mmCIF file with all atom_site columns, C-alpha atoms in Angstrom:
data_model
loop_
_atom_site.group_PDB
_atom_site.id
_atom_site.type_symbol
_atom_site.label_atom_id
_atom_site.label_alt_id
_atom_site.label_comp_id
_atom_site.label_asym_id
_atom_site.label_entity_id
_atom_site.label_seq_id
_atom_site.pdbx_PDB_ins_code
_atom_site.Cartn_x
_atom_site.Cartn_y
_atom_site.Cartn_z
_atom_site.occupancy
_atom_site.B_iso_or_equiv
_atom_site.pdbx_formal_charge
_atom_site.auth_seq_id
_atom_site.auth_comp_id
_atom_site.auth_asym_id
_atom_site.auth_atom_id
_atom_site.pdbx_PDB_model_num
ATOM 1   C CA . GLN A 1 1   ? -12.806 -6.060  4.291  1.00 0.00 ? 300 GLN A CA 1
ATOM 2   C CA . SER A 1 2   ? -9.115  -5.332  4.789  1.00 0.00 ? 301 SER A CA 1
ATOM 3   C CA . VAL A 1 3   ? -6.530  -6.089  2.108  1.00 0.00 ? 302 VAL A CA 1
ATOM 4   C CA . LEU A 1 4   ? -4.286  -7.665  4.760  1.00 0.00 ? 303 LEU A CA 1
ATOM 5   C CA . THR A 1 5   ? -5.860  -10.413 6.849  1.00 0.00 ? 304 THR A CA 1
ATOM 6   C CA . GLN A 1 6   ? -5.330  -10.687 10.597 1.00 0.00 ? 305 GLN A CA 1
ATOM 7   C CA . THR A 1 7   ? -7.174  -12.842 13.112 1.00 0.00 ? 306 THR A CA 1
ATOM 8   C CA . PRO A 1 8   ? -9.418  -10.466 15.077 1.00 0.00 ? 307 PRO A CA 1
ATOM 9   C CA . SER A 1 9   ? -8.323  -11.638 18.513 1.00 0.00 ? 308 SER A CA 1
ATOM 10  C CA . ALA A 1 10  ? -5.571  -13.415 20.389 1.00 0.00 ? 309 ALA A CA 1
ATOM 11  C CA . SER A 1 11  ? -4.895  -14.135 24.020 1.00 0.00 ? 310 SER A CA 1
ATOM 12  C CA . GLY A 1 12  ? -2.312  -15.505 26.392 1.00 0.00 ? 311 GLY A CA 1
ATOM 13  C CA . THR A 1 13  ? -1.297  -15.635 30.004 1.00 0.00 ? 312 THR A CA 1
ATOM 14  C CA . PRO A 1 14  ? 1.602   -13.693 31.499 1.00 0.00 ? 313 PRO A CA 1
ATOM 15  C CA . GLY A 1 15  ? 4.946   -15.140 30.444 1.00 0.00 ? 314 GLY A CA 1
ATOM 16  C CA . GLN A 1 16  ? 3.545   -16.951 27.417 1.00 0.00 ? 315 GLN A CA 1
ATOM 17  C CA . ARG A 1 17  ? 4.551   -16.462 23.808 1.00 0.00 ? 316 ARG A CA 1
ATOM 18  C CA . VAL A 1 18  ? 1.895   -15.255 21.374 1.00 0.00 ? 317 VAL A CA 1
ATOM 19  C CA . THR A 1 19  ? 2.070   -14.958 17.591 1.00 0.00 ? 318 THR A CA 1
ATOM 20  C CA . ILE A 1 20  ? -0.064  -12.665 15.453 1.00 0.00 ? 319 ILE A CA 1
ATOM 21  C CA . SER A 1 21  ? -0.207  -13.342 11.739 1.00 0.00 ? 320 SER A CA 1
ATOM 22  C CA . CYS A 1 22  ? -0.820  -11.104 8.738  1.00 0.00 ? 321 CYS A CA 1
ATOM 23  C CA . SER A 1 23  ? -1.631  -12.478 5.307  1.00 0.00 ? 322 SER A CA 1
ATOM 24  C CA . GLY A 1 24  ? -1.451  -10.575 2.039  1.00 0.00 ? 323 GLY A CA 1
ATOM 25  C CA . SER A 1 25  ? -0.486  -11.043 -1.585 1.00 0.00 ? 324 SER A CA 1
ATOM 26  C CA . SER A 1 26  ? 2.345   -10.569 -4.058 1.00 0.00 ? 325 SER A CA 1
ATOM 27  C CA . SER A 1 27  ? 1.450   -6.919  -4.623 1.00 0.00 ? 326 SER A CA 1
ATOM 28  C CA . ASN A 1 28  ? 1.897   -6.027  -0.967 1.00 0.00 ? 327 ASN A CA 1
ATOM 29  C CA . ILE A 1 29  ? 3.595   -8.269  1.623  1.00 0.00 ? 328 ILE A CA 1
ATOM 30  C CA . GLY A 1 30  ? 5.181   -10.402 -1.073 1.00 0.00 ? 329 GLY A CA 1
ATOM 31  C CA . SER A 1 31  ? 7.238   -7.505  -2.407 1.00 0.00 ? 330 SER A CA 1
ATOM 32  C CA . LYS A 1 32  ? 7.257   -4.787  0.254  1.00 0.00 ? 331 LYS A CA 1
ATOM 33  C CA . TYR A 1 33  ? 8.418   -4.171  3.800  1.00 0.00 ? 332 TYR A CA 1
ATOM 34  C CA . VAL A 1 34  ? 5.961   -4.958  6.592  1.00 0.00 ? 333 VAL A CA 1
ATOM 35  C CA . TYR A 1 35  ? 5.385   -2.710  9.591  1.00 0.00 ? 334 TYR A CA 1
ATOM 36  C CA . TRP A 1 36  ? 3.704   -3.617  12.872 1.00 0.00 ? 335 TRP A CA 1
ATOM 37  C CA . TYR A 1 37  ? 1.980   -1.086  15.126 1.00 0.00 ? 336 TYR A CA 1
ATOM 38  C CA . GLN A 1 38  ? 0.766   -1.285  18.691 1.00 0.00 ? 337 GLN A CA 1
ATOM 39  C CA . GLN A 1 39  ? -2.217  0.812   19.716 1.00 0.00 ? 338 GLN A CA 1
ATOM 40  C CA . LEU A 1 40  ? -2.892  1.028   23.428 1.00 0.00 ? 339 LEU A CA 1
ATOM 41  C CA . PRO A 1 41  ? -6.452  2.026   24.414 1.00 0.00 ? 340 PRO A CA 1
ATOM 42  C CA . GLY A 1 42  ? -7.142  5.688   23.733 1.00 0.00 ? 341 GLY A CA 1
ATOM 43  C CA . THR A 1 43  ? -3.740  6.402   22.196 1.00 0.00 ? 342 THR A CA 1
ATOM 44  C CA . ALA A 1 44  ? -2.212  6.808   18.747 1.00 0.00 ? 343 ALA A CA 1
ATOM 45  C CA . PRO A 1 45  ? -0.508  3.835   17.094 1.00 0.00 ? 344 PRO A CA 1
ATOM 46  C CA . LYS A 1 46  ? 3.189   3.353   17.701 1.00 0.00 ? 345 LYS A CA 1
ATOM 47  C CA . VAL A 1 47  ? 5.611   1.429   15.491 1.00 0.00 ? 346 VAL A CA 1
ATOM 48  C CA . LEU A 1 48  ? 6.779   -1.845  17.028 1.00 0.00 ? 347 LEU A CA 1
ATOM 49  C CA . ILE A 1 49  ? 8.523   -3.420  14.056 1.00 0.00 ? 348 ILE A CA 1
ATOM 50  C CA . TYR A 1 50  ? 9.701   -1.765  10.859 1.00 0.00 ? 349 TYR A CA 1
ATOM 51  C CA . ARG A 1 51  ? 11.015  -3.265  7.642  1.00 0.00 ? 350 ARG A CA 1
ATOM 52  C CA . ASN A 1 52  ? 9.822   -6.780  8.497  1.00 0.00 ? 351 ASN A CA 1
ATOM 53  C CA . ASN A 1 53  ? 11.994  -7.471  11.545 1.00 0.00 ? 352 ASN A CA 1
ATOM 54  C CA . GLN A 1 54  ? 13.666  -4.295  12.808 1.00 0.00 ? 353 GLN A CA 1
ATOM 55  C CA . ARG A 1 55  ? 12.907  -2.920  16.261 1.00 0.00 ? 354 ARG A CA 1
ATOM 56  C CA . PRO A 1 56  ? 13.029  0.830   16.957 1.00 0.00 ? 355 PRO A CA 1
ATOM 57  C CA . SER A 1 57  ? 15.064  1.861   19.950 1.00 0.00 ? 356 SER A CA 1
ATOM 58  C CA . GLY A 1 58  ? 12.988  1.569   23.076 1.00 0.00 ? 357 GLY A CA 1
ATOM 59  C CA . VAL A 1 59  ? 10.956  -1.415  21.914 1.00 0.00 ? 358 VAL A CA 1
ATOM 60  C CA . PRO A 1 60  ? 11.730  -4.451  24.081 1.00 0.00 ? 359 PRO A CA 1
ATOM 61  C CA . ASP A 1 61  ? 13.348  -7.439  22.404 1.00 0.00 ? 360 ASP A CA 1
ATOM 62  C CA . ARG A 1 62  ? 10.309  -9.468  23.517 1.00 0.00 ? 361 ARG A CA 1
ATOM 63  C CA . PHE A 1 63  ? 8.783   -8.222  20.278 1.00 0.00 ? 362 PHE A CA 1
ATOM 64  C CA . SER A 1 64  ? 10.003  -9.727  17.012 1.00 0.00 ? 363 SER A CA 1
ATOM 65  C CA . GLY A 1 65  ? 8.821   -9.734  13.418 1.00 0.00 ? 364 GLY A CA 1
ATOM 66  C CA . SER A 1 66  ? 9.288   -12.074 10.493 1.00 0.00 ? 365 SER A CA 1
ATOM 67  C CA . LYS A 1 67  ? 8.121   -12.412 6.916  1.00 0.00 ? 366 LYS A CA 1
ATOM 68  C CA . SER A 1 68  ? 7.841   -15.357 4.568  1.00 0.00 ? 367 SER A CA 1
ATOM 69  C CA . GLY A 1 69  ? 6.378   -15.059 1.093  1.00 0.00 ? 368 GLY A CA 1
ATOM 70  C CA . THR A 1 70  ? 3.064   -13.233 1.336  1.00 0.00 ? 369 THR A CA 1
ATOM 71  C CA . SER A 1 71  ? 2.682   -13.578 5.096  1.00 0.00 ? 370 SER A CA 1
ATOM 72  C CA . ALA A 1 72  ? 4.199   -11.870 8.102  1.00 0.00 ? 371 ALA A CA 1
ATOM 73  C CA . SER A 1 73  ? 4.135   -12.522 11.823 1.00 0.00 ? 372 SER A CA 1
ATOM 74  C CA . LEU A 1 74  ? 4.604   -10.626 15.046 1.00 0.00 ? 373 LEU A CA 1
ATOM 75  C CA . ALA A 1 75  ? 5.748   -12.637 18.029 1.00 0.00 ? 374 ALA A CA 1
ATOM 76  C CA . ILE A 1 76  ? 5.525   -11.456 21.608 1.00 0.00 ? 375 ILE A CA 1
ATOM 77  C CA . SER A 1 77  ? 7.386   -13.496 24.182 1.00 0.00 ? 376 SER A CA 1
ATOM 78  C CA . GLY A 1 78  ? 7.239   -13.172 27.942 1.00 0.00 ? 377 GLY A CA 1
ATOM 79  C CA . LEU A 1 79  ? 3.743   -11.711 27.684 1.00 0.00 ? 378 LEU A CA 1
ATOM 80  C CA . ARG A 1 80  ? 2.992   -8.890  30.123 1.00 0.00 ? 379 ARG A CA 1
ATOM 81  C CA . SER A 1 81  ? -0.263  -7.220  31.135 1.00 0.00 ? 380 SER A CA 1
ATOM 82  C CA . GLU A 1 82  ? 0.845   -3.976  29.506 1.00 0.00 ? 381 GLU A CA 1
ATOM 83  C CA . ASP A 1 83  ? 0.986   -5.742  26.131 1.00 0.00 ? 382 ASP A CA 1
ATOM 84  C CA . GLU A 1 84  ? -2.815  -5.780  26.069 1.00 0.00 ? 383 GLU A CA 1
ATOM 85  C CA . ALA A 1 85  ? -3.553  -3.656  23.003 1.00 0.00 ? 384 ALA A CA 1
ATOM 86  C CA . ASP A 1 86  ? -4.572  -3.701  19.350 1.00 0.00 ? 385 ASP A CA 1
ATOM 87  C CA . TYR A 1 87  ? -1.897  -4.719  16.855 1.00 0.00 ? 386 TYR A CA 1
ATOM 88  C CA . TYR A 1 88  ? -1.902  -3.821  13.175 1.00 0.00 ? 387 TYR A CA 1
ATOM 89  C CA . CYS A 1 89  ? 0.251   -4.899  10.248 1.00 0.00 ? 388 CYS A CA 1
ATOM 90  C CA . ALA A 1 90  ? 0.748   -2.578  7.276  1.00 0.00 ? 389 ALA A CA 1
ATOM 91  C CA . THR A 1 91  ? 2.610   -2.282  4.020  1.00 0.00 ? 390 THR A CA 1
ATOM 92  C CA . TRP A 1 92  ? 2.482   -0.581  0.620  1.00 0.00 ? 391 TRP A CA 1
ATOM 93  C CA . ASP A 1 93  ? 0.372   -2.169  -2.106 1.00 0.00 ? 392 ASP A CA 1
ATOM 94  C CA . ASP A 1 94  ? 1.604   -1.692  -5.671 1.00 0.00 ? 393 ASP A CA 1
ATOM 95  C CA . SER A 1 95  ? -1.764  -2.548  -7.223 1.00 0.00 ? 394 SER A CA 1
ATOM 96  C CA . LEU A 1 96  ? -3.653  -0.022  -5.110 1.00 0.00 ? 395 LEU A CA 1
ATOM 97  C CA . SER A 1 97  ? -0.837  2.559   -4.960 1.00 0.00 ? 396 SER A CA 1
ATOM 98  C CA . GLY A 1 98  ? -1.497  3.054   -1.291 1.00 0.00 ? 397 GLY A CA 1
ATOM 99  C CA . VAL A 1 99  ? -0.751  1.840   2.208  1.00 0.00 ? 398 VAL A CA 1
ATOM 100 C CA . VAL A 1 100 ? -2.854  -1.109  3.324  1.00 0.00 ? 399 VAL A CA 1
ATOM 101 C CA . PHE A 1 101 ? -3.529  -2.179  6.901  1.00 0.00 ? 400 PHE A CA 1
ATOM 102 C CA . GLY A 1 102 ? -4.654  -5.406  8.450  1.00 0.00 ? 401 GLY A CA 1
ATOM 103 C CA . GLY A 1 103 ? -7.961  -5.329  10.277 1.00 0.00 ? 402 GLY A CA 1
ATOM 104 C CA . GLY A 1 104 ? -6.157  -5.444  13.603 1.00 0.00 ? 403 GLY A CA 1
ATOM 105 C CA . THR A 1 105 ? -5.736  -8.075  16.315 1.00 0.00 ? 404 THR A CA 1
ATOM 106 C CA . LYS A 1 106 ? -6.966  -7.397  19.806 1.00 0.00 ? 405 LYS A CA 1
ATOM 107 C CA . LEU A 1 107 ? -4.582  -9.032  22.263 1.00 0.00 ? 406 LEU A CA 1
ATOM 108 C CA . THR A 1 108 ? -5.924  -9.949  25.669 1.00 0.00 ? 407 THR A CA 1
ATOM 109 C CA . VAL A 1 109 ? -3.627  -10.912 28.522 1.00 0.00 ? 408 VAL A CA 1
ATOM 110 C CA . LEU A 1 110 ? -5.586  -13.301 30.730 1.00 0.00 ? 409 LEU A CA 1
ATOM 111 C CA . GLU B 2 1   ? 12.325  14.051  18.840 1.00 0.00 ? 23  GLU B CA 1
ATOM 112 C CA . VAL B 2 2   ? 9.691   13.734  16.120 1.00 0.00 ? 24  VAL B CA 1
ATOM 113 C CA . HIS B 2 3   ? 6.505   15.686  16.808 1.00 0.00 ? 25  HIS B CA 1
ATOM 114 C CA . LEU B 2 4   ? 3.383   15.742  14.680 1.00 0.00 ? 26  LEU B CA 1
ATOM 115 C CA . VAL B 2 5   ? 0.508   17.911  15.896 1.00 0.00 ? 27  VAL B CA 1
ATOM 116 C CA . GLU B 2 6   ? -2.818  17.858  14.082 1.00 0.00 ? 28  GLU B CA 1
ATOM 117 C CA . SER B 2 7   ? -5.438  20.585  14.215 1.00 0.00 ? 29  SER B CA 1
ATOM 118 C CA . GLY B 2 8   ? -8.593  21.626  12.412 1.00 0.00 ? 30  GLY B CA 1
ATOM 119 C CA . GLY B 2 9   ? -10.984 18.862  13.391 1.00 0.00 ? 31  GLY B CA 1
ATOM 120 C CA . GLY B 2 10  ? -14.526 19.528  14.520 1.00 0.00 ? 32  GLY B CA 1
ATOM 121 C CA . LEU B 2 11  ? -18.217 19.084  13.839 1.00 0.00 ? 33  LEU B CA 1
ATOM 122 C CA . VAL B 2 12  ? -19.399 19.650  10.269 1.00 0.00 ? 34  VAL B CA 1
ATOM 123 C CA . GLN B 2 13  ? -22.662 18.992  8.454  1.00 0.00 ? 35  GLN B CA 1
ATOM 124 C CA . PRO B 2 14  ? -22.927 16.420  5.669  1.00 0.00 ? 36  PRO B CA 1
ATOM 125 C CA . GLY B 2 15  ? -21.784 17.988  2.417  1.00 0.00 ? 37  GLY B CA 1
ATOM 126 C CA . GLY B 2 16  ? -19.592 20.462  4.266  1.00 0.00 ? 38  GLY B CA 1
ATOM 127 C CA . SER B 2 17  ? -15.845 21.073  4.208  1.00 0.00 ? 39  SER B CA 1
ATOM 128 C CA . LEU B 2 18  ? -12.986 21.102  6.671  1.00 0.00 ? 40  LEU B CA 1
ATOM 129 C CA . ARG B 2 19  ? -9.242  21.654  6.442  1.00 0.00 ? 41  ARG B CA 1
ATOM 130 C CA . LEU B 2 20  ? -6.890  19.672  8.657  1.00 0.00 ? 42  LEU B CA 1
ATOM 131 C CA . SER B 2 21  ? -3.324  20.737  9.356  1.00 0.00 ? 43  SER B CA 1
ATOM 132 C CA . CYS B 2 22  ? -0.317  18.946  10.778 1.00 0.00 ? 44  CYS B CA 1
ATOM 133 C CA . ALA B 2 23  ? 2.656   20.826  12.226 1.00 0.00 ? 45  ALA B CA 1
ATOM 134 C CA . ALA B 2 24  ? 5.830   18.768  12.031 1.00 0.00 ? 46  ALA B CA 1
ATOM 135 C CA . SER B 2 25  ? 9.013   19.221  14.056 1.00 0.00 ? 47  SER B CA 1
ATOM 136 C CA . GLY B 2 26  ? 12.071  17.290  15.184 1.00 0.00 ? 48  GLY B CA 1
ATOM 137 C CA . PHE B 2 27  ? 13.084  16.069  11.729 1.00 0.00 ? 49  PHE B CA 1
ATOM 138 C CA . THR B 2 28  ? 13.826  17.386  8.236  1.00 0.00 ? 50  THR B CA 1
ATOM 139 C CA . PHE B 2 29  ? 10.251  17.615  6.986  1.00 0.00 ? 51  PHE B CA 1
ATOM 140 C CA . SER B 2 30  ? 11.165  18.057  3.329  1.00 0.00 ? 52  SER B CA 1
ATOM 141 C CA . SER B 2 31  ? 13.022  14.732  3.317  1.00 0.00 ? 53  SER B CA 1
ATOM 142 C CA . TYR B 2 32  ? 9.986   12.601  4.152  1.00 0.00 ? 54  TYR B CA 1
ATOM 143 C CA . GLY B 2 33  ? 6.814   11.605  2.409  1.00 0.00 ? 55  GLY B CA 1
ATOM 144 C CA . MET B 2 34  ? 3.774   12.054  4.616  1.00 0.00 ? 56  MET B CA 1
ATOM 145 C CA . SER B 2 35  ? 0.372   10.427  5.095  1.00 0.00 ? 57  SER B CA 1
ATOM 146 C CA . TRP B 2 36  ? -3.049  10.821  6.628  1.00 0.00 ? 58  TRP B CA 1
ATOM 147 C CA . VAL B 2 37  ? -4.651  7.795   8.272  1.00 0.00 ? 59  VAL B CA 1
ATOM 148 C CA . ARG B 2 38  ? -8.075  7.718   9.913  1.00 0.00 ? 60  ARG B CA 1
ATOM 149 C CA . GLN B 2 39  ? -9.828  5.560   12.470 1.00 0.00 ? 61  GLN B CA 1
ATOM 150 C CA . ALA B 2 40  ? -13.540 5.489   13.133 1.00 0.00 ? 62  ALA B CA 1
ATOM 151 C CA . THR B 2 41  ? -14.562 4.807   16.717 1.00 0.00 ? 63  THR B CA 1
ATOM 152 C CA . GLY B 2 42  ? -14.084 1.146   17.540 1.00 0.00 ? 64  GLY B CA 1
ATOM 153 C CA . LYS B 2 43  ? -12.758 0.375   14.058 1.00 0.00 ? 65  LYS B CA 1
ATOM 154 C CA . GLY B 2 44  ? -9.383  -0.311  12.490 1.00 0.00 ? 66  GLY B CA 1
ATOM 155 C CA . LEU B 2 45  ? -6.890  1.961   10.777 1.00 0.00 ? 67  LEU B CA 1
ATOM 156 C CA . GLU B 2 46  ? -7.679  3.191   7.274  1.00 0.00 ? 68  GLU B CA 1
ATOM 157 C CA . TRP B 2 47  ? -5.072  4.898   5.096  1.00 0.00 ? 69  TRP B CA 1
ATOM 158 C CA . VAL B 2 48  ? -6.548  8.027   3.514  1.00 0.00 ? 70  VAL B CA 1
ATOM 159 C CA . SER B 2 49  ? -3.847  9.773   1.512  1.00 0.00 ? 71  SER B CA 1
ATOM 160 C CA . GLY B 2 50  ? -0.109  10.145  0.983  1.00 0.00 ? 72  GLY B CA 1
ATOM 161 C CA . ILE B 2 51  ? 2.216   12.720  -0.541 1.00 0.00 ? 73  ILE B CA 1
ATOM 162 C CA . SER B 2 52  ? 5.805   12.646  -1.783 1.00 0.00 ? 74  SER B CA 1
ATOM 163 C CA . THR B 2 53  ? 8.626   14.781  -0.396 1.00 0.00 ? 75  THR B CA 1
ATOM 164 C CA . SER B 2 54  ? 8.173   17.551  -2.952 1.00 0.00 ? 76  SER B CA 1
ATOM 165 C CA . GLY B 2 55  ? 4.405   17.288  -3.129 1.00 0.00 ? 77  GLY B CA 1
ATOM 166 C CA . GLY B 2 56  ? 4.633   16.340  -6.781 1.00 0.00 ? 78  GLY B CA 1
ATOM 167 C CA . SER B 2 57  ? 3.046   12.926  -6.236 1.00 0.00 ? 79  SER B CA 1
ATOM 168 C CA . THR B 2 58  ? -0.142  12.361  -4.296 1.00 0.00 ? 80  THR B CA 1
ATOM 169 C CA . PHE B 2 59  ? -2.077  9.200   -3.525 1.00 0.00 ? 81  PHE B CA 1
ATOM 170 C CA . TYR B 2 60  ? -5.630  8.642   -2.309 1.00 0.00 ? 82  TYR B CA 1
ATOM 171 C CA . ALA B 2 61  ? -7.817  5.824   -1.067 1.00 0.00 ? 83  ALA B CA 1
ATOM 172 C CA . ASP B 2 62  ? -10.743 5.150   -3.392 1.00 0.00 ? 84  ASP B CA 1
ATOM 173 C CA . SER B 2 63  ? -13.143 6.117   -0.584 1.00 0.00 ? 85  SER B CA 1
ATOM 174 C CA . VAL B 2 64  ? -11.924 9.743   -0.622 1.00 0.00 ? 86  VAL B CA 1
ATOM 175 C CA . LYS B 2 65  ? -10.649 10.241  -4.177 1.00 0.00 ? 87  LYS B CA 1
ATOM 176 C CA . GLY B 2 66  ? -12.118 13.372  -5.715 1.00 0.00 ? 88  GLY B CA 1
ATOM 177 C CA . ARG B 2 67  ? -13.275 14.724  -2.358 1.00 0.00 ? 89  ARG B CA 1
ATOM 178 C CA . PHE B 2 68  ? -10.073 15.091  -0.316 1.00 0.00 ? 90  PHE B CA 1
ATOM 179 C CA . THR B 2 69  ? -6.886  16.907  -1.298 1.00 0.00 ? 91  THR B CA 1
ATOM 180 C CA . ILE B 2 70  ? -3.519  16.471  0.399  1.00 0.00 ? 92  ILE B CA 1
ATOM 181 C CA . SER B 2 71  ? -0.834  19.147  0.227  1.00 0.00 ? 93  SER B CA 1
ATOM 182 C CA . ARG B 2 72  ? 2.303   20.265  2.005  1.00 0.00 ? 94  ARG B CA 1
ATOM 183 C CA . ASP B 2 73  ? 4.321   23.407  2.615  1.00 0.00 ? 95  ASP B CA 1
ATOM 184 C CA . ASN B 2 74  ? 7.957   22.488  3.138  1.00 0.00 ? 96  ASN B CA 1
ATOM 185 C CA . SER B 2 75  ? 8.847   26.084  4.037  1.00 0.00 ? 97  SER B CA 1
ATOM 186 C CA . LYS B 2 76  ? 6.443   25.897  7.003  1.00 0.00 ? 98  LYS B CA 1
ATOM 187 C CA . ASN B 2 77  ? 6.871   22.195  7.876  1.00 0.00 ? 99  ASN B CA 1
ATOM 188 C CA . THR B 2 78  ? 3.136   21.752  7.463  1.00 0.00 ? 100 THR B CA 1
ATOM 189 C CA . LEU B 2 79  ? 0.974   19.000  5.999  1.00 0.00 ? 101 LEU B CA 1
ATOM 190 C CA . SER B 2 80  ? -2.659  19.665  5.117  1.00 0.00 ? 102 SER B CA 1
ATOM 191 C CA . LEU B 2 81  ? -5.753  17.725  4.142  1.00 0.00 ? 103 LEU B CA 1
ATOM 192 C CA . GLN B 2 82  ? -8.740  19.494  2.568  1.00 0.00 ? 104 GLN B CA 1
ATOM 193 C CA . LEU B 2 83  ? -11.930 17.536  3.146  1.00 0.00 ? 105 LEU B CA 1
ATOM 194 C CA . ASN B 2 84  ? -14.864 18.381  0.861  1.00 0.00 ? 106 ASN B CA 1
ATOM 195 C CA . SER B 2 85  ? -18.304 16.834  0.320  1.00 0.00 ? 107 SER B CA 1
ATOM 196 C CA . LEU B 2 86  ? -18.093 15.215  3.725  1.00 0.00 ? 108 LEU B CA 1
ATOM 197 C CA . ARG B 2 87  ? -20.251 12.205  4.555  1.00 0.00 ? 109 ARG B CA 1
ATOM 198 C CA . ALA B 2 88  ? -21.262 10.585  7.820  1.00 0.00 ? 110 ALA B CA 1
ATOM 199 C CA . GLU B 2 89  ? -18.873 7.724   7.080  1.00 0.00 ? 111 GLU B CA 1
ATOM 200 C CA . ASP B 2 90  ? -15.945 10.176  7.108  1.00 0.00 ? 112 ASP B CA 1
ATOM 201 C CA . THR B 2 91  ? -16.416 10.583  10.871 1.00 0.00 ? 113 THR B CA 1
ATOM 202 C CA . ALA B 2 92  ? -13.148 9.471   12.471 1.00 0.00 ? 114 ALA B CA 1
ATOM 203 C CA . VAL B 2 93  ? -9.965  10.485  14.218 1.00 0.00 ? 115 VAL B CA 1
ATOM 204 C CA . TYR B 2 94  ? -7.541  11.649  11.538 1.00 0.00 ? 116 TYR B CA 1
ATOM 205 C CA . TYR B 2 95  ? -3.856  10.991  12.168 1.00 0.00 ? 117 TYR B CA 1
ATOM 206 C CA . CYS B 2 96  ? -0.951  12.713  10.509 1.00 0.00 ? 118 CYS B CA 1
ATOM 207 C CA . ALA B 2 97  ? 1.910   10.269  9.959  1.00 0.00 ? 119 ALA B CA 1
ATOM 208 C CA . ARG B 2 98  ? 5.491   10.425  8.775  1.00 0.00 ? 120 ARG B CA 1
ATOM 209 C CA . GLY B 2 99  ? 6.179   8.362   5.684  1.00 0.00 ? 121 GLY B CA 1
ATOM 210 C CA . ALA B 2 100 ? 4.259   7.865   2.451  1.00 0.00 ? 122 ALA B CA 1
ATOM 211 C CA . ALA B 2 101 ? 4.902   4.140   1.863  1.00 0.00 ? 123 ALA B CA 1
ATOM 212 C CA . GLU B 2 102 ? 6.488   3.317   5.224  1.00 0.00 ? 124 GLU B CA 1
ATOM 213 C CA . ILE B 2 103 ? 4.880   5.028   8.220  1.00 0.00 ? 125 ILE B CA 1
ATOM 214 C CA . ASP B 2 104 ? 7.088   5.312   11.286 1.00 0.00 ? 126 ASP B CA 1
ATOM 215 C CA . TYR B 2 105 ? 5.661   8.125   13.432 1.00 0.00 ? 127 TYR B CA 1
ATOM 216 C CA . TRP B 2 106 ? 2.116   9.215   14.227 1.00 0.00 ? 128 TRP B CA 1
ATOM 217 C CA . GLY B 2 107 ? 0.539   12.338  15.627 1.00 0.00 ? 129 GLY B CA 1
ATOM 218 C CA . GLN B 2 108 ? -2.113  12.206  18.354 1.00 0.00 ? 130 GLN B CA 1
ATOM 219 C CA . GLY B 2 109 ? -4.971  12.762  15.924 1.00 0.00 ? 131 GLY B CA 1
ATOM 220 C CA . THR B 2 110 ? -7.823  15.210  15.443 1.00 0.00 ? 132 THR B CA 1
ATOM 221 C CA . LEU B 2 111 ? -11.492 14.228  15.541 1.00 0.00 ? 133 LEU B CA 1
ATOM 222 C CA . VAL B 2 112 ? -13.748 14.952  12.585 1.00 0.00 ? 134 VAL B CA 1
ATOM 223 C CA . THR B 2 113 ? -17.474 14.459  13.165 1.00 0.00 ? 135 THR B CA 1
ATOM 224 C CA . VAL B 2 114 ? -19.879 14.689  10.231 1.00 0.00 ? 136 VAL B CA 1
ATOM 225 C CA . SER B 2 115 ? -23.418 15.047  11.486 1.00 0.00 ? 137 SER B CA 1
ATOM 226 C CA . SER B 2 116 ? -26.479 17.230  11.082 1.00 0.00 ? 138 SER B CA 1
#
């Protein structure tokens, strides 16, 4: 059971907009920065969004992040086949004194 | 460019030990906290341990506390994880990652298999 809650799966057709949510508590999302990672099959995770809504250079602006209270969201617009991957949210948890991850969301592009 | 290269994984019997290493390059290693994160086959990411820039503060997941030890050598740009009293449930790919509270780069991982 992960500390951060994500829906296990999501799907969309090419060109659509998809949103992945991440729910936590005051000791983690509510008071800390949220990161989002993309993990393509057979590869290491890569940061997509850092500090709630910042995109590293090289990440398309189709990807955006937001945070409100104890929840965060990753939005992917203009869905493409290469976006099919696992997506994880993460943040620091003050109560646990450690990094916590969501269980991951498997995105399927239909 | 940031590079993190893990080594030291392999097959070990239950109760055995292993030492993982991570060679860092492309950034000022001593200026960043570091972490180890693992992933069992077909499962999600699990944070294992973190360490401050100087090594003076260390953090562990409850699942490994007392069995794993994280350390770093800033003179050699190297992060290490000593794994003792290994269990079958420790079987996973172990990733070295830059950042203790905020992880922004990952290595490619090294596989640890605990089996008799």
